[in-house]
GROMACS .gro file of C-alpha atoms in nm:
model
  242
    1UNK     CA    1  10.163  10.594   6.868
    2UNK     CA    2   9.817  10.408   6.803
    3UNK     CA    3   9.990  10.036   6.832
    4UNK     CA    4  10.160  10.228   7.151
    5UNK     CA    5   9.869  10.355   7.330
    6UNK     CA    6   9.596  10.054   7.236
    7UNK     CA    7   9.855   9.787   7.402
    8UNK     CA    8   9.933  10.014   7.699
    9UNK     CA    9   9.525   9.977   7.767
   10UNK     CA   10   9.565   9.624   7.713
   11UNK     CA   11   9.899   9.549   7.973
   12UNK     CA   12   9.701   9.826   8.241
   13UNK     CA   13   9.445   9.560   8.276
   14UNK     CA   14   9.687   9.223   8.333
   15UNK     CA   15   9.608   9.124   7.941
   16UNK     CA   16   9.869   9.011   7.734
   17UNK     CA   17   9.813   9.146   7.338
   18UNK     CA   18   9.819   8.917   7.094
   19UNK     CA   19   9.631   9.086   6.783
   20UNK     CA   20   9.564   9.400   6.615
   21UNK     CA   21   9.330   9.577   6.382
   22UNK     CA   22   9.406   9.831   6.171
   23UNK     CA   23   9.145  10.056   5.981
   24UNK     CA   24   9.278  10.367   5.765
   25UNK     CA   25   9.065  10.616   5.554
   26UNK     CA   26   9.325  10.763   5.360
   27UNK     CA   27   9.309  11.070   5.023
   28UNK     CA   28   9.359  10.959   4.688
   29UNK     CA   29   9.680  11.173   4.691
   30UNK     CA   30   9.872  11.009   4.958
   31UNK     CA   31  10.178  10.881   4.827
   32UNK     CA   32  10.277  10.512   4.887
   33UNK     CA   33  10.571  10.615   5.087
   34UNK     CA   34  10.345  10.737   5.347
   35UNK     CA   35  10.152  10.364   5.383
   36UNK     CA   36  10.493  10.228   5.382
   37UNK     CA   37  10.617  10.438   5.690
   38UNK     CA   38  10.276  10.346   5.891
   39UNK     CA   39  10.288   9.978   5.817
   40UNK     CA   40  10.654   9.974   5.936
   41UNK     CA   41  10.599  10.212   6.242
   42UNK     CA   42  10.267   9.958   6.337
   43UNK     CA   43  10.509   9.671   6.277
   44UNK     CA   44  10.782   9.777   6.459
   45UNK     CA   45  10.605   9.810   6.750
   46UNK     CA   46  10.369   9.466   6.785
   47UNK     CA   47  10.696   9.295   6.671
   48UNK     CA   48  10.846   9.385   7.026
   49UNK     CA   49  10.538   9.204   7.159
   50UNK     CA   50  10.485   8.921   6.933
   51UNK     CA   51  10.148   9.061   6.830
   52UNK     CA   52   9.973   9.013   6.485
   53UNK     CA   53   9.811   9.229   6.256
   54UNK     CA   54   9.529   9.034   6.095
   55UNK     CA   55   9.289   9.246   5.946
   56UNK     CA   56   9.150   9.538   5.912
   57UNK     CA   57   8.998   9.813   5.642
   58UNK     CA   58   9.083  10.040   5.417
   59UNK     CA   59   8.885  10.301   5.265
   60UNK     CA   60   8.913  10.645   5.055
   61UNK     CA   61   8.854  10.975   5.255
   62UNK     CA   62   8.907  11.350   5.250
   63UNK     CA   63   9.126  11.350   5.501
   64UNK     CA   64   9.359  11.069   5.681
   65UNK     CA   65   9.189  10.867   5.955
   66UNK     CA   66   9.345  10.599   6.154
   67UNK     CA   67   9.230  10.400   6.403
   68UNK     CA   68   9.344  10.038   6.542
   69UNK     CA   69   9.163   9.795   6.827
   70UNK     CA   70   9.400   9.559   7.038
   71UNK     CA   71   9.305   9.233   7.116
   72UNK     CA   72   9.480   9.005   7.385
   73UNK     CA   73   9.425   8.734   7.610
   74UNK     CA   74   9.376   8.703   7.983
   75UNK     CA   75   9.467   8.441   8.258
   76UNK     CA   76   9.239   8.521   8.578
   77UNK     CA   77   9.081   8.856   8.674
   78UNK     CA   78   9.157   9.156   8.517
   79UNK     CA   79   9.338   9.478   8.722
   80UNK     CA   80   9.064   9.735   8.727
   81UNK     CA   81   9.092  10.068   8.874
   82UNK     CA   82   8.862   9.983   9.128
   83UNK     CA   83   9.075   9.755   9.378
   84UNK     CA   84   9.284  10.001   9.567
   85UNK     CA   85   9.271   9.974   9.942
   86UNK     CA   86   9.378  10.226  10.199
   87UNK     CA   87   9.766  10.188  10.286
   88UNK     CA   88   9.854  10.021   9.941
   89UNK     CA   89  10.169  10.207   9.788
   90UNK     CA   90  10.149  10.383   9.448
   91UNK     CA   91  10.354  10.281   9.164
   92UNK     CA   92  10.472  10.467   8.827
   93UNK     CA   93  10.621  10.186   8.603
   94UNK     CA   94  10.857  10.508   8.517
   95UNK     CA   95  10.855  10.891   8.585
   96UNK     CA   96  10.644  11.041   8.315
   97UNK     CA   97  10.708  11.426   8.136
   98UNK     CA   98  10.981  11.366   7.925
   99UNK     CA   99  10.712  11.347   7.675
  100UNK     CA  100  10.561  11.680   7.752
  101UNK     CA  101  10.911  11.780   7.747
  102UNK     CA  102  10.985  11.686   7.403
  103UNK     CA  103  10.658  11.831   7.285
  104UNK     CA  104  10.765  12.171   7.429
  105UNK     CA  105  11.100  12.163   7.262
  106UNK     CA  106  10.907  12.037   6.926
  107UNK     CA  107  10.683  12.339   6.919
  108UNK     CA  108  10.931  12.589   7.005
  109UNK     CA  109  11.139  12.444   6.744
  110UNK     CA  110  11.470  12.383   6.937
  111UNK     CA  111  11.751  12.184   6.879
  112UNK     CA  112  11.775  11.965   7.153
  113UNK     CA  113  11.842  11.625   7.233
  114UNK     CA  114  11.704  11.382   7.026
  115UNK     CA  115  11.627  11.124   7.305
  116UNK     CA  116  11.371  11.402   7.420
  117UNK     CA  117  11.158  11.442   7.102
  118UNK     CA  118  11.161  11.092   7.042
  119UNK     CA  119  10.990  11.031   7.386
  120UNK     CA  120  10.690  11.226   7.225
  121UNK     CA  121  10.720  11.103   6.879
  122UNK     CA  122  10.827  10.778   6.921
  123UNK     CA  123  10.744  10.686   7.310
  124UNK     CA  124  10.932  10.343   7.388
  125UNK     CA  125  10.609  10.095   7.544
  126UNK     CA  126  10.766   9.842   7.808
  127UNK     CA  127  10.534   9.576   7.967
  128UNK     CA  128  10.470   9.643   8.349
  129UNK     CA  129  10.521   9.277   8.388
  130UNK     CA  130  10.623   9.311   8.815
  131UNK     CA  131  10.320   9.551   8.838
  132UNK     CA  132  10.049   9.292   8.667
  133UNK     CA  133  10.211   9.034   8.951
  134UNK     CA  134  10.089   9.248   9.254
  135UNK     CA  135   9.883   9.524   9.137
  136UNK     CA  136   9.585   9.546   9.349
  137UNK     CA  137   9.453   9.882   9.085
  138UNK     CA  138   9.619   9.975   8.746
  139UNK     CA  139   9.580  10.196   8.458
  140UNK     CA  140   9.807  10.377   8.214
  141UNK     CA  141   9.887  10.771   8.227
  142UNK     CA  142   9.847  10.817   7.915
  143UNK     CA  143   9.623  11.141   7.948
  144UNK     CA  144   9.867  11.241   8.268
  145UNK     CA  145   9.870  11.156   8.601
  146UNK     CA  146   9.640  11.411   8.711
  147UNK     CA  147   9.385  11.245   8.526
  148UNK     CA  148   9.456  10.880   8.567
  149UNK     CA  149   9.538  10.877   8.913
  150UNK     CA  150   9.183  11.042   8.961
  151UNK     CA  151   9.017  10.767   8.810
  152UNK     CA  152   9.190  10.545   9.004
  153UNK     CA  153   9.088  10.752   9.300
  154UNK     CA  154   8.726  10.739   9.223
  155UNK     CA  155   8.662  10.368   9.098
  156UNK     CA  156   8.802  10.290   9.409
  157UNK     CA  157   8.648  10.562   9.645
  158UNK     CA  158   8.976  10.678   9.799
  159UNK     CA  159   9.223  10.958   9.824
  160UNK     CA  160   9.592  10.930   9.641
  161UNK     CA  161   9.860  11.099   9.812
  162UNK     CA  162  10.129  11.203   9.609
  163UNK     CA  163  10.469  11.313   9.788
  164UNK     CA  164  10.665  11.533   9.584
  165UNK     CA  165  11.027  11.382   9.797
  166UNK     CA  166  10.940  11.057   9.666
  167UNK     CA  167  10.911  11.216   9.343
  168UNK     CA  168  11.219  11.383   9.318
  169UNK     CA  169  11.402  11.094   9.406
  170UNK     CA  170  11.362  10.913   9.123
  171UNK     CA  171  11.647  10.857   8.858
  172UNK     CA  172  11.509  11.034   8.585
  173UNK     CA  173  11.427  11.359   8.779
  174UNK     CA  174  11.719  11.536   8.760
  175UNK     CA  175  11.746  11.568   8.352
  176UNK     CA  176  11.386  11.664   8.393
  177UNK     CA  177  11.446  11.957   8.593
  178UNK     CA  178  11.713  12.089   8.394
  179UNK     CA  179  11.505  12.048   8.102
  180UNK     CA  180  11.226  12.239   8.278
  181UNK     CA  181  11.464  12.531   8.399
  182UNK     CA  182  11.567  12.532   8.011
  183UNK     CA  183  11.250  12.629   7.891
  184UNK     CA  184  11.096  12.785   8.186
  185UNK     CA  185  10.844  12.560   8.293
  186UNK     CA  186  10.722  12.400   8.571
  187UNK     CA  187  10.882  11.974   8.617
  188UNK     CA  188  10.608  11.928   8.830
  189UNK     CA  189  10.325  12.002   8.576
  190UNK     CA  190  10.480  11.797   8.330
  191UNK     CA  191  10.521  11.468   8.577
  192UNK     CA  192  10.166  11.546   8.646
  193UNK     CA  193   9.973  11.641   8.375
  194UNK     CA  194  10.220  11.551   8.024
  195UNK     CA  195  10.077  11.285   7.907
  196UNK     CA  196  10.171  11.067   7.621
  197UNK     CA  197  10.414  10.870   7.837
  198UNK     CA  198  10.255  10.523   7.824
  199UNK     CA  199  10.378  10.409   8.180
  200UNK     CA  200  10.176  10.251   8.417
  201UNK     CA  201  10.006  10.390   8.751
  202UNK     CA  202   9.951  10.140   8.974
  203UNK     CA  203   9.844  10.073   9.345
  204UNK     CA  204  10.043   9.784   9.587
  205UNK     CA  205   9.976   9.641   9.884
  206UNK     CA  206  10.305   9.734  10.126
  207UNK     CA  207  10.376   9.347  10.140
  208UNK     CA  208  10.435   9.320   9.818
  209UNK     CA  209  10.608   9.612   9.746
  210UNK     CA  210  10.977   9.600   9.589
  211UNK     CA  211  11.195   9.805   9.365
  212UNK     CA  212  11.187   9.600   9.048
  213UNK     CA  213  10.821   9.789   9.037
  214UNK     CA  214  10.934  10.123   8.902
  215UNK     CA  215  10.897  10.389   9.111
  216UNK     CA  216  10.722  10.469   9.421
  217UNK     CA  217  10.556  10.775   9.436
  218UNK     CA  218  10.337  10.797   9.710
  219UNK     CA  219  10.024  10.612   9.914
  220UNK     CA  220   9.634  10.515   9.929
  221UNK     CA  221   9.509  10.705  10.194
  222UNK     CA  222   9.117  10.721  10.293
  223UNK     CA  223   8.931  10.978  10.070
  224UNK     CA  224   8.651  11.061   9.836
  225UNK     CA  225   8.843  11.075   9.440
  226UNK     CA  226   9.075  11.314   9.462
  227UNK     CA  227   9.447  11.314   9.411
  228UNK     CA  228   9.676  11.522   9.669
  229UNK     CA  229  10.043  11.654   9.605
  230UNK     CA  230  10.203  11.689   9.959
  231UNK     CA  231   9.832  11.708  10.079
  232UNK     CA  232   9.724  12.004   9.838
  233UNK     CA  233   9.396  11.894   9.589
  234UNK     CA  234   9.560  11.855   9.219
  235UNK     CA  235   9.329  11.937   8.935
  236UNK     CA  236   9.270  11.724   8.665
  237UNK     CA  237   9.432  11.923   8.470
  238UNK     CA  238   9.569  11.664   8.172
  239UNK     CA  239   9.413  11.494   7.848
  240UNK     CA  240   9.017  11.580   7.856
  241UNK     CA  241   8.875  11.388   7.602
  242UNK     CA  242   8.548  11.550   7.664
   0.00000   0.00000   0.00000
């Protein structure tokens, strides 16, 4: 998850990773089995990437702390959040809340399927590669879209429109709404405000949009920061760090 969610905020901003970092405080009484399943889980995911771990620290603590910085490499500008323009289309690189979903089945302790839980234990990172082509704003949803689409909103002092058709339309939908009905909750709030998904939230200009993006979900329309769902104000209501 920490290899996961440091090159997501690389690939959000057009960078390709190349290196990583990796510090760990660990107790005296972790076994080695432990250090053997985080150097594989780190490895398994920068070897989908080609990236490097070259360094880092380790240290003794009370408790385990882990923590690891990405380093990549850029050709040109970078995407900020900032660049969205009235009438550009907005992206998902894929529907989010099938991580939510898996952490709902995870603490209810339910036997469902596998693919679910691994989405939140495990979540699969692919490289918005299309999106870095055309992307006039980016960032990932990893703290839900609620939240990310907001700061999207705000760095580039406009309104997002979300439409919950477009939404429902997309492929992966469906499984989430049985899911949802499963466990009595609400698909919406997971798409929204899940988290954990490592896609990619981006904005397009209509010329350039095409379906190898992922999918559409809705428009840049003229605004102050906030983010609309069929024109109703959604609260932030995902990942506060603070």
């Amino acid at each position: 998850k920490l290899a996961t969610a440091n090159l997501a905020d690389l690939f959000a901003m057009g960078a390709t990773p190349k290196y990583l970092l990796v510090a760990a405080a660990l107790p005296n009484k972790v076994a080695g089995d432990f250090i053997d399943e985080l150097a594989k889980g780190i490895r398994s995911v920068a070897d989908n990437f080609e990236v490097a771990v070259v360094g880092g620290d380790l240290s003794q603590a009370e408790k385990i702390a882990l923590s690891i910085t990405a380093l990549g490499e850029l050709e040109g500008k970078p995407i900020t959040r900032g660049g969205a323009q009235v009438g550009d289309h907005i992206y998902v690189s894929q529907l989010p809340g099938l991580s939510a979903a898996g952490l709902a089945i995870l603490g209810r302790g339910l036997n469902r399927p596998r693919y679910v839980v691994d989405a939140h234990l495990n979540p699969k990172l692919v490289a918005p590669l299309e999106l870095v082509k055309v992307a006039t704003a980016m960032c990932d949803i990893s703290d839900g879209i609620s939240v990310d689409a907001a700061n999207i909103a705000r760095a580039s002092k406009v309104n997002i429109s979300l439409d919950k058709s477009l939404i429902s339309a997309a492929s992966a939908f469906a499984d989430l709404v049985e899911l949802a009905k499963e466990l009595n909750e609400d698909v919406f709030d997971w798409i929204l405000n899940g988290g954990e998904d490592h896609f990619f939230l981006a904005a397009v200009n209509p010329k350039d949009a095409n379906s190898e993006l992922g999918v559409k979900i809705g428009e840049i329309v003229a605004g102050d920061g906030k983010v609309l769902l069929d024109n109703q104000e959604v609260k932030r209501a995902g990942y506060q760090h603070f």
